[in-house]
């Protein structure tokens, strides 16, 4: 056994719920702890602990992320009414991801893990398309009404300083219809822009941003202007030095170009575009369990996780004593993403190269036909394909990893 590799600074670890909590422990026990001398600042975000601490543990975990800058998070239950009953909760606690994002103020970026034996639905997407979704405002924070009688709808802004309200006519209704008011904030758009530029530079990939500013000449144009200004002032030199580019285009042109591209860019999307496009990309690339996710804060904090949830159905099977074939790839890549970022901040290339070895071993496992159930359904048919149980999948990765150390 070779000497363990030292991780210089603690990583913030946020444990989670259900099947992902089980796999999280397996990943640590098999792929990390035997090889790494690593301090973690551990927070149990499992639902019981959140309830017991009145959700303080989530806030503590976010604050710790501000201190150490790098966190890895397991999937967690966002309680609904059924969960309140199931876990006998004091109340319906908010989504931990929402709470953490509220404190760290960031953007979530997703990217698929590509393997040779799972072809994306779009043939030419040979590189991952990373997607960043603005997560504030627009239609997600709207005010709407139904109009049933004739009348005039106006947009009215009343300044707090007592000056004259500004009014603009939206529509004179002669027959029934619907109305909607939406907004966004320059600060939030700017934070989003900074997170996107940070991520693209970090990954050394081009950044594409798209709005509909030809039609929305004030609202969408504001997004475009804020991105452009931020780029010119703070990122242009860094992007040029890294050999990457910032590219703005209309949303419809972006969609058309993405379909024809080979991938390999960050696609920054407004809130609604990102909602729709991220689901399209996840499905086109094969499996949600092959999708990684990272929260990048404009203040330089990074929180890595899987894009999927706690895989509740598999957990109930597990509780009933049945074997499951659940995919741990995205959880593994959450850890390796966090380790690589930690290595970069600490200047410890041996940690980064170990993380890379885990990723290589995981990809090789899948490419050699050792598959979990979700991958069996989407992988190219091959006589060597074999469905394995959750723990055997991780075992295989470990065996390959051992040969590389
Ligand atoms: P989910 O956990 O993502 O699972 C949905 C389905 O996708 C599963 O039933 C399974 O399909 C498949 N799947 C997802 N991940 C998989 C994996 N690693 N390996 C194999 N199959 C996988 O979504 P959910 O069941 O709707 O949500 C469960 C809980 O997760 C909810 O309480 C929700 O609040 C929480 N959640 C948390 C996060 C987060 O913390 N970031 C995100 C989303 C949801 P089959 O059953 O067909 O095998
Ligand atoms: Mg969606």
Short mmCIF file of C-alpha atoms and ligand atoms in Angstrom, two decimals:
data_model
loop_
_atom_site.label_atom_id
_atom_site.label_comp_id
_atom_site.label_asym_id
_atom_site.label_seq_id
_atom_site.Cartn_x
_atom_site.Cartn_y
_atom_site.Cartn_z
CA UNK A 1 0.00 0.00 0.00
CA UNK A 2 1.45 3.33 -1.05
CA UNK A 3 1.38 6.37 1.19
CA UNK A 4 -1.92 8.27 1.34
CA UNK A 5 -2.16 11.50 -0.63
CA UNK A 6 -2.53 14.56 1.54
CA UNK A 7 -5.41 16.95 0.86
CA UNK A 8 -4.04 20.20 2.29
CA UNK A 9 -7.26 22.01 3.21
CA UNK A 10 -10.52 20.56 4.53
CA UNK A 11 -13.34 19.96 2.09
CA UNK A 12 -16.86 20.76 3.25
CA UNK A 13 -18.87 17.55 3.07
CA UNK A 14 -22.66 17.64 3.06
CA UNK A 15 -24.23 14.24 3.56
CA UNK A 16 -27.72 13.54 2.29
CA UNK A 17 -30.65 11.16 2.08
CA UNK A 18 -31.92 7.78 0.95
CA UNK A 19 -30.13 5.81 -1.78
CA UNK A 20 -27.60 8.54 -2.44
CA UNK A 21 -26.65 8.54 1.25
CA UNK A 22 -25.95 4.80 1.02
CA UNK A 23 -23.86 5.23 -2.15
CA UNK A 24 -22.09 8.30 -0.72
CA UNK A 25 -20.70 6.17 2.11
CA UNK A 26 -19.69 3.41 -0.33
CA UNK A 27 -17.85 5.91 -2.52
CA UNK A 28 -15.98 7.31 0.47
CA UNK A 29 -15.12 3.89 1.92
CA UNK A 30 -13.96 2.40 -1.38
CA UNK A 31 -12.58 5.16 -3.55
CA UNK A 32 -11.47 7.97 -1.24
CA UNK A 33 -10.59 7.11 2.35
CA UNK A 34 -8.18 4.24 1.54
CA UNK A 35 -6.08 6.58 -0.60
CA UNK A 36 -6.49 10.10 0.75
CA UNK A 37 -5.35 11.72 3.95
CA UNK A 38 -8.23 14.15 3.92
CA UNK A 39 -9.88 16.35 6.54
CA UNK A 40 -13.53 17.03 5.95
CA UNK A 41 -15.74 19.57 7.62
CA UNK A 42 -18.78 17.28 7.83
CA UNK A 43 -22.42 18.40 7.86
CA UNK A 44 -25.24 15.91 7.95
CA UNK A 45 -27.96 17.36 5.73
CA UNK A 46 -30.00 14.18 6.05
CA UNK A 47 -33.63 15.14 6.66
CA UNK A 48 -33.67 13.92 10.29
CA UNK A 49 -30.73 16.12 11.18
CA UNK A 50 -32.22 19.12 9.41
CA UNK A 51 -35.40 18.64 11.39
CA UNK A 52 -33.55 18.14 14.66
CA UNK A 53 -31.51 21.35 14.17
CA UNK A 54 -34.40 23.41 12.77
CA UNK A 55 -32.43 23.44 9.50
CA UNK A 56 -29.49 25.25 11.16
CA UNK A 57 -27.18 22.49 9.86
CA UNK A 58 -27.89 23.61 6.28
CA UNK A 59 -27.00 27.20 7.11
CA UNK A 60 -23.85 26.05 8.93
CA UNK A 61 -22.83 24.01 5.89
CA UNK A 62 -23.26 27.00 3.59
CA UNK A 63 -21.24 29.20 5.96
CA UNK A 64 -18.49 26.60 6.09
CA UNK A 65 -18.41 26.64 2.28
CA UNK A 66 -17.72 30.37 2.44
CA UNK A 67 -14.81 29.63 4.77
CA UNK A 68 -13.21 26.73 2.85
CA UNK A 69 -14.51 27.60 -0.64
CA UNK A 70 -15.04 24.01 -1.79
CA UNK A 71 -17.95 21.73 -0.84
CA UNK A 72 -19.29 18.40 -2.04
CA UNK A 73 -22.94 17.59 -1.48
CA UNK A 74 -25.00 14.42 -1.53
CA UNK A 75 -28.58 14.59 -2.80
CA UNK A 76 -31.14 15.61 -0.20
CA UNK A 77 -34.89 15.33 0.16
CA UNK A 78 -36.84 18.52 -0.37
CA UNK A 79 -39.77 17.76 1.88
CA UNK A 80 -43.31 17.89 0.57
CA UNK A 81 -46.46 17.09 2.53
CA UNK A 82 -45.86 13.33 2.18
CA UNK A 83 -42.31 13.65 3.58
CA UNK A 84 -43.55 15.71 6.53
CA UNK A 85 -45.69 12.70 7.44
CA UNK A 86 -43.10 10.08 6.56
CA UNK A 87 -40.39 11.68 8.72
CA UNK A 88 -42.75 13.24 11.28
CA UNK A 89 -41.19 16.66 10.62
CA UNK A 90 -41.68 19.80 12.71
CA UNK A 91 -42.34 21.64 9.45
CA UNK A 92 -41.89 21.45 5.71
CA UNK A 93 -38.27 22.62 5.60
CA UNK A 94 -37.17 24.46 2.46
CA UNK A 95 -34.98 22.92 -0.22
CA UNK A 96 -31.37 22.72 1.08
CA UNK A 97 -30.13 23.61 -2.40
CA UNK A 98 -32.29 26.72 -2.37
CA UNK A 99 -31.05 27.70 1.10
CA UNK A 100 -27.41 27.14 0.15
CA UNK A 101 -27.76 29.02 -3.13
CA UNK A 102 -29.45 31.87 -1.27
CA UNK A 103 -26.41 32.18 1.02
CA UNK A 104 -23.65 31.58 -1.55
CA UNK A 105 -25.48 33.48 -4.33
CA UNK A 106 -24.51 31.37 -7.30
CA UNK A 107 -25.44 29.67 -10.51
CA UNK A 108 -25.83 25.94 -11.05
CA UNK A 109 -23.93 24.47 -13.99
CA UNK A 110 -24.59 20.99 -15.31
CA UNK A 111 -22.46 18.85 -17.57
CA UNK A 112 -22.87 15.26 -18.79
CA UNK A 113 -20.23 12.56 -18.25
CA UNK A 114 -19.53 11.13 -21.71
CA UNK A 115 -18.66 7.50 -22.38
CA UNK A 116 -18.02 5.81 -25.71
CA UNK A 117 -20.77 3.22 -25.44
CA UNK A 118 -23.59 5.66 -24.77
CA UNK A 119 -24.31 7.80 -27.81
CA UNK A 120 -26.09 11.11 -27.36
CA UNK A 121 -29.37 11.43 -29.26
CA UNK A 122 -27.68 14.15 -31.28
CA UNK A 123 -24.88 12.33 -33.12
CA UNK A 124 -22.53 15.28 -33.47
CA UNK A 125 -22.46 16.08 -29.71
CA UNK A 126 -19.12 14.45 -29.08
CA UNK A 127 -18.15 16.88 -26.32
CA UNK A 128 -20.20 17.76 -23.26
CA UNK A 129 -22.52 20.75 -23.54
CA UNK A 130 -22.39 22.52 -20.20
CA UNK A 131 -25.45 24.50 -19.26
CA UNK A 132 -25.85 27.36 -16.80
CA UNK A 133 -29.31 28.53 -15.84
CA UNK A 134 -30.02 31.91 -14.32
CA UNK A 135 -32.04 31.08 -11.25
CA UNK A 136 -33.76 34.35 -10.37
CA UNK A 137 -36.87 36.10 -11.60
CA UNK A 138 -38.61 36.24 -14.97
CA UNK A 139 -41.64 33.98 -15.24
CA UNK A 140 -40.67 32.13 -12.00
CA UNK A 141 -41.45 35.24 -9.95
CA UNK A 142 -44.38 36.56 -11.93
CA UNK A 143 -47.71 38.18 -11.21
CA UNK A 144 -50.52 37.11 -13.48
CA UNK A 145 -54.18 37.74 -13.94
CA UNK A 146 -57.09 36.77 -16.11
CA UNK A 147 -58.97 39.54 -17.82
CA UNK A 148 -62.66 38.88 -18.25
CA UNK A 149 -64.13 42.28 -19.16
CA UNK A 150 -62.99 45.01 -21.58
CA UNK A 151 -60.45 47.47 -20.19
CA UNK A 152 -56.92 48.85 -20.37
CA UNK A 153 -53.87 47.09 -18.93
CA UNK A 154 -50.90 49.30 -18.01
CA UNK A 155 -47.42 48.77 -16.61
CA UNK A 156 -47.07 51.25 -13.73
CA UNK A 157 -43.90 51.97 -11.79
CA UNK A 158 -44.26 54.11 -8.68
CA UNK A 159 -40.91 55.54 -7.51
CA UNK A 160 -40.41 55.46 -3.72
CA UNK A 161 -39.14 59.05 -3.73
CA UNK A 162 -42.63 60.35 -4.43
CA UNK A 163 -41.91 61.41 -8.01
CA UNK A 164 -44.47 60.92 -10.76
CA UNK A 165 -45.36 57.27 -11.58
CA UNK A 166 -44.29 55.98 -14.98
CA UNK A 167 -47.04 54.28 -17.00
CA UNK A 168 -46.97 52.33 -20.23
CA UNK A 169 -49.94 50.82 -21.96
CA UNK A 170 -49.72 47.05 -22.41
CA UNK A 171 -53.00 46.35 -24.16
CA UNK A 172 -56.49 47.64 -24.53
CA UNK A 173 -58.61 44.55 -23.98
CA UNK A 174 -61.84 44.36 -25.97
CA UNK A 175 -62.31 40.67 -25.21
CA UNK A 176 -61.14 38.30 -22.40
CA UNK A 177 -57.46 37.43 -22.11
CA UNK A 178 -54.50 37.03 -19.76
CA UNK A 179 -51.81 39.32 -18.35
CA UNK A 180 -48.42 38.77 -16.75
CA UNK A 181 -45.85 40.96 -15.01
CA UNK A 182 -42.24 39.82 -14.63
CA UNK A 183 -39.00 41.43 -13.50
CA UNK A 184 -35.32 40.90 -12.98
CA UNK A 185 -32.54 42.72 -11.10
CA UNK A 186 -29.28 44.06 -12.49
CA UNK A 187 -27.42 42.67 -9.46
CA UNK A 188 -28.73 39.19 -10.06
CA UNK A 189 -27.97 39.28 -13.78
CA UNK A 190 -24.47 40.51 -13.02
CA UNK A 191 -23.90 37.72 -10.47
CA UNK A 192 -25.09 35.25 -13.07
CA UNK A 193 -22.71 36.72 -15.65
CA UNK A 194 -19.75 36.56 -13.24
CA UNK A 195 -20.54 32.93 -12.36
CA UNK A 196 -20.71 32.06 -16.07
CA UNK A 197 -17.41 33.76 -16.93
CA UNK A 198 -15.80 32.10 -13.88
CA UNK A 199 -17.04 28.65 -14.89
CA UNK A 200 -16.07 28.96 -18.57
CA UNK A 201 -12.57 30.11 -17.66
CA UNK A 202 -12.28 27.36 -15.04
CA UNK A 203 -13.25 24.72 -17.62
CA UNK A 204 -11.40 26.45 -20.49
CA UNK A 205 -14.45 26.36 -22.74
CA UNK A 206 -16.21 29.00 -24.86
CA UNK A 207 -19.18 30.77 -23.33
CA UNK A 208 -22.35 31.22 -25.36
CA UNK A 209 -25.08 33.50 -24.07
CA UNK A 210 -28.40 34.01 -25.74
CA UNK A 211 -31.47 36.19 -25.25
CA UNK A 212 -34.26 37.53 -27.46
CA UNK A 213 -33.09 41.14 -27.45
CA UNK A 214 -34.35 41.87 -30.97
CA UNK A 215 -37.91 41.48 -29.67
CA UNK A 216 -37.41 42.42 -26.02
CA UNK A 217 -35.46 45.61 -26.64
CA UNK A 218 -35.30 46.70 -22.99
CA UNK A 219 -35.67 43.58 -20.84
CA UNK A 220 -33.60 41.01 -22.72
CA UNK A 221 -31.32 43.78 -24.00
CA UNK A 222 -30.42 44.52 -20.36
CA UNK A 223 -29.12 40.94 -19.94
CA UNK A 224 -27.04 41.29 -23.09
CA UNK A 225 -25.63 44.66 -22.02
CA UNK A 226 -24.68 43.47 -18.52
CA UNK A 227 -22.90 40.40 -19.91
CA UNK A 228 -21.08 42.50 -22.49
CA UNK A 229 -19.93 45.10 -19.99
CA UNK A 230 -18.77 42.47 -17.50
CA UNK A 231 -16.88 40.70 -20.28
CA UNK A 232 -15.16 43.82 -21.61
CA UNK A 233 -14.14 45.09 -18.17
CA UNK A 234 -13.17 41.92 -16.30
CA UNK A 235 -12.80 38.87 -18.56
CA UNK A 236 -11.70 39.76 -22.09
CA UNK A 237 -7.97 39.55 -21.34
CA UNK A 238 -8.32 36.34 -19.33
CA UNK A 239 -10.42 34.71 -22.04
CA UNK A 240 -7.96 35.69 -24.76
CA UNK A 241 -5.06 34.39 -22.71
CA UNK A 242 -6.90 31.08 -22.23
CA UNK A 243 -7.76 30.87 -25.94
CA UNK A 244 -11.52 30.81 -25.35
CA UNK A 245 -14.24 33.17 -26.51
CA UNK A 246 -17.42 34.83 -25.36
CA UNK A 247 -20.15 34.65 -27.97
CA UNK A 248 -23.55 36.32 -27.82
CA UNK A 249 -26.36 35.36 -30.15
CA UNK A 250 -30.15 35.27 -30.31
CA UNK A 251 -31.73 32.35 -28.43
CA UNK A 252 -33.19 30.81 -31.59
CA UNK A 253 -29.88 31.10 -33.39
CA UNK A 254 -28.17 29.56 -30.34
CA UNK A 255 -30.54 26.57 -30.40
CA UNK A 256 -29.93 26.04 -34.12
CA UNK A 257 -26.15 26.29 -33.68
CA UNK A 258 -26.05 24.03 -30.61
CA UNK A 259 -27.84 21.29 -32.54
CA UNK A 260 -25.19 21.45 -35.28
CA UNK A 261 -22.23 21.81 -32.94
CA UNK A 262 -19.92 19.17 -31.53
CA UNK A 263 -20.54 20.57 -28.01
CA UNK A 264 -17.77 21.58 -25.69
CA UNK A 265 -19.13 24.99 -24.71
CA UNK A 266 -20.91 26.54 -21.75
CA UNK A 267 -24.38 27.61 -22.78
CA UNK A 268 -25.62 30.31 -20.43
CA UNK A 269 -29.40 30.51 -20.44
CA UNK A 270 -32.01 32.80 -19.01
CA UNK A 271 -34.18 31.16 -16.37
CA UNK A 272 -36.91 29.68 -18.59
CA UNK A 273 -34.57 28.76 -21.45
CA UNK A 274 -32.32 26.98 -18.94
CA UNK A 275 -35.24 25.12 -17.37
CA UNK A 276 -36.27 23.72 -20.75
CA UNK A 277 -32.85 23.22 -22.33
CA UNK A 278 -31.28 21.49 -19.31
CA UNK A 279 -33.95 18.80 -19.42
CA UNK A 280 -33.47 18.39 -23.15
CA UNK A 281 -29.71 18.01 -22.74
CA UNK A 282 -30.00 15.54 -19.83
CA UNK A 283 -32.31 13.35 -21.84
CA UNK A 284 -30.27 13.64 -25.04
CA UNK A 285 -27.07 12.59 -23.26
CA UNK A 286 -28.64 9.42 -21.86
CA UNK A 287 -29.11 9.28 -18.10
CA UNK A 288 -29.64 11.73 -15.27
CA UNK A 289 -27.17 9.65 -13.29
CA UNK A 290 -24.45 10.73 -15.75
CA UNK A 291 -25.07 14.43 -15.17
CA UNK A 292 -22.87 16.42 -12.83
CA UNK A 293 -23.78 19.69 -11.24
CA UNK A 294 -21.82 22.47 -9.58
CA UNK A 295 -22.90 25.65 -7.88
CA UNK A 296 -20.45 28.44 -8.74
CA UNK A 297 -20.75 31.53 -6.62
CA UNK A 298 -19.59 34.91 -7.98
CA UNK A 299 -17.61 35.21 -4.73
CA UNK A 300 -15.45 32.20 -5.58
CA UNK A 301 -17.19 29.33 -3.75
CA UNK A 302 -17.78 25.98 -5.45
CA UNK A 303 -20.24 23.28 -4.39
CA UNK A 304 -20.23 20.00 -6.34
CA UNK A 305 -23.07 17.49 -6.49
CA UNK A 306 -24.98 15.07 -8.70
CA UNK A 307 -27.83 16.48 -10.79
CA UNK A 308 -30.19 13.68 -9.72
CA UNK A 309 -32.18 13.31 -6.52
CA UNK A 310 -32.06 10.75 -3.73
CA UNK A 311 -33.38 7.89 -5.94
CA UNK A 312 -36.22 7.18 -3.54
CA UNK A 313 -37.64 4.15 -5.34
CA UNK A 314 -34.32 2.31 -5.22
CA UNK A 315 -33.95 3.18 -1.53
CA UNK A 316 -37.27 1.57 -0.65
CA UNK A 317 -36.12 -1.57 -2.48
CA UNK A 318 -32.87 -1.42 -0.53
CA UNK A 319 -34.79 -1.05 2.74
CA UNK A 320 -36.89 -4.07 1.79
CA UNK A 321 -33.66 -6.07 1.58
CA UNK A 322 -33.54 -6.21 -2.21
CA UNK A 323 -30.37 -5.56 -4.21
CA UNK A 324 -30.39 -2.42 -6.33
CA UNK A 325 -28.44 -1.44 -9.41
CA UNK A 326 -28.08 2.27 -8.76
CA UNK A 327 -25.58 4.42 -10.59
CA UNK A 328 -22.98 6.26 -8.48
CA UNK A 329 -21.19 8.02 -11.37
CA UNK A 330 -22.50 11.54 -10.72
CA UNK A 331 -21.81 11.22 -6.99
CA UNK A 332 -18.26 10.05 -7.71
CA UNK A 333 -17.75 12.97 -10.08
CA UNK A 334 -19.06 15.36 -7.41
CA UNK A 335 -16.17 14.21 -5.19
CA UNK A 336 -13.58 14.30 -7.96
CA UNK A 337 -14.80 17.76 -9.03
CA UNK A 338 -14.39 18.99 -5.46
CA UNK A 339 -10.98 17.35 -5.11
CA UNK A 340 -9.74 18.88 -8.36
CA UNK A 341 -10.89 22.33 -7.32
CA UNK A 342 -9.30 21.85 -3.87
CA UNK A 343 -6.07 20.77 -5.59
CA UNK A 344 -6.10 23.85 -7.78
CA UNK A 345 -6.64 26.21 -4.84
CA UNK A 346 -4.06 24.41 -2.68
CA UNK A 347 -1.50 23.89 -5.46
CA UNK A 348 -1.44 20.09 -4.94
CA UNK A 349 -1.25 18.44 -8.38
CA UNK A 350 -1.03 14.94 -6.85
CA UNK A 351 -4.57 15.35 -5.50
CA UNK A 352 -5.81 16.46 -8.94
CA UNK A 353 -4.12 13.56 -10.64
CA UNK A 354 -5.62 11.09 -8.14
CA UNK A 355 -9.10 12.55 -8.80
CA UNK A 356 -8.49 12.14 -12.52
CA UNK A 357 -7.54 8.49 -11.98
CA UNK A 358 -10.86 7.86 -10.23
CA UNK A 359 -12.74 9.47 -13.13
CA UNK A 360 -10.78 7.45 -15.68
CA UNK A 361 -11.44 4.22 -13.77
CA UNK A 362 -15.15 5.02 -13.54
CA UNK A 363 -15.43 5.74 -17.27
CA UNK A 364 -13.42 2.65 -18.12
CA UNK A 365 -15.77 0.55 -15.98
CA UNK A 366 -18.79 1.72 -17.96
CA UNK A 367 -16.97 1.43 -21.29
CA UNK A 368 -15.99 -2.15 -20.47
CA UNK A 369 -19.70 -3.01 -20.26
CA UNK A 370 -20.04 -3.08 -16.46
CA UNK A 371 -23.33 -1.22 -16.17
CA UNK A 372 -26.00 -0.20 -13.72
CA UNK A 373 -29.65 -0.64 -14.71
CA UNK A 374 -30.14 2.90 -16.00
CA UNK A 375 -27.08 2.52 -18.28
CA UNK A 376 -28.14 -0.93 -19.51
CA UNK A 377 -31.17 0.77 -21.04
CA UNK A 378 -29.19 3.39 -22.97
CA UNK A 379 -25.81 1.78 -23.74
CA UNK A 380 -25.00 0.40 -27.19
CA UNK A 381 -25.98 -3.28 -27.21
CA UNK A 382 -22.93 -5.50 -26.74
CA UNK A 383 -22.57 -9.14 -25.66
CA UNK A 384 -20.09 -8.06 -23.00
CA UNK A 385 -22.62 -5.74 -21.31
CA UNK A 386 -23.47 -6.90 -17.81
CA UNK A 387 -25.80 -5.36 -15.26
CA UNK A 388 -24.26 -5.21 -11.81
CA UNK A 389 -25.46 -4.25 -8.34
CA UNK A 390 -24.77 -0.86 -6.81
CA UNK A 391 -21.82 -2.05 -4.69
CA UNK A 392 -20.30 -4.23 -7.44
CA UNK A 393 -20.19 -1.25 -9.78
CA UNK A 394 -18.09 0.68 -7.24
CA UNK A 395 -15.96 -2.43 -6.62
CA UNK A 396 -15.11 -2.61 -10.31
CA UNK A 397 -14.06 1.01 -10.33
CA UNK A 398 -11.85 0.35 -7.33
CA UNK A 399 -10.21 -2.64 -9.00
CA UNK A 400 -9.28 -0.57 -12.04
CA UNK A 401 -8.15 2.32 -9.84
CA UNK A 402 -5.85 -0.03 -7.88
CA UNK A 403 -3.99 -0.92 -11.08
CA UNK A 404 -3.25 2.75 -11.74
CA UNK A 405 -1.76 3.73 -8.36
P1 LIG B 1 -34.46 11.15 -8.60
O1 LIG B 1 -33.94 10.83 -7.27
O2 LIG B 1 -33.56 11.94 -9.49
O3 LIG B 1 -34.88 9.81 -9.32
C1 LIG B 1 -35.82 9.72 -10.36
C2 LIG B 1 -35.63 8.44 -11.15
O4 LIG B 1 -34.48 8.61 -12.01
C3 LIG B 1 -35.30 7.23 -10.31
O5 LIG B 1 -36.46 6.62 -9.83
C4 LIG B 1 -34.51 6.39 -11.29
O6 LIG B 1 -35.36 5.79 -12.25
C5 LIG B 1 -33.70 7.44 -12.02
N1 LIG B 1 -32.42 7.75 -11.37
C6 LIG B 1 -32.03 8.93 -10.82
N2 LIG B 1 -30.79 8.84 -10.36
C7 LIG B 1 -30.37 7.58 -10.58
C8 LIG B 1 -29.18 6.87 -10.30
N3 LIG B 1 -28.15 7.47 -9.67
N4 LIG B 1 -29.07 5.57 -10.69
C9 LIG B 1 -30.09 4.98 -11.31
N5 LIG B 1 -31.26 5.60 -11.60
C10 LIG B 1 -31.39 6.88 -11.24
O7 LIG B 1 -35.81 12.00 -8.46
P2 LIG B 1 -37.09 11.76 -7.52
O8 LIG B 1 -37.25 10.32 -7.25
O9 LIG B 1 -38.13 12.53 -8.19
O10 LIG B 1 -36.73 12.50 -6.19
C11 LIG B 1 -36.35 11.83 -4.99
C12 LIG B 1 -35.98 12.86 -3.97
O11 LIG B 1 -34.84 13.58 -4.39
C13 LIG B 1 -37.08 13.89 -3.69
O12 LIG B 1 -37.34 13.91 -2.30
C14 LIG B 1 -36.47 15.21 -4.13
O13 LIG B 1 -36.82 16.24 -3.24
C15 LIG B 1 -35.00 14.95 -4.08
N6 LIG B 1 -34.17 15.71 -5.07
C16 LIG B 1 -33.01 16.22 -4.60
C17 LIG B 1 -32.15 16.85 -5.47
C18 LIG B 1 -30.86 17.40 -4.92
O14 LIG B 1 -30.56 17.25 -3.75
N7 LIG B 1 -30.05 18.01 -5.74
C19 LIG B 1 -32.48 16.98 -6.81
C20 LIG B 1 -33.67 16.41 -7.27
C21 LIG B 1 -34.50 15.78 -6.38
P3 LIG B 1 -35.96 4.30 -12.13
O15 LIG B 1 -36.81 4.31 -10.91
O16 LIG B 1 -36.72 4.17 -13.41
O17 LIG B 1 -34.82 3.34 -12.02
MG1 LIG B 2 -36.93 21.75 -16.30
#
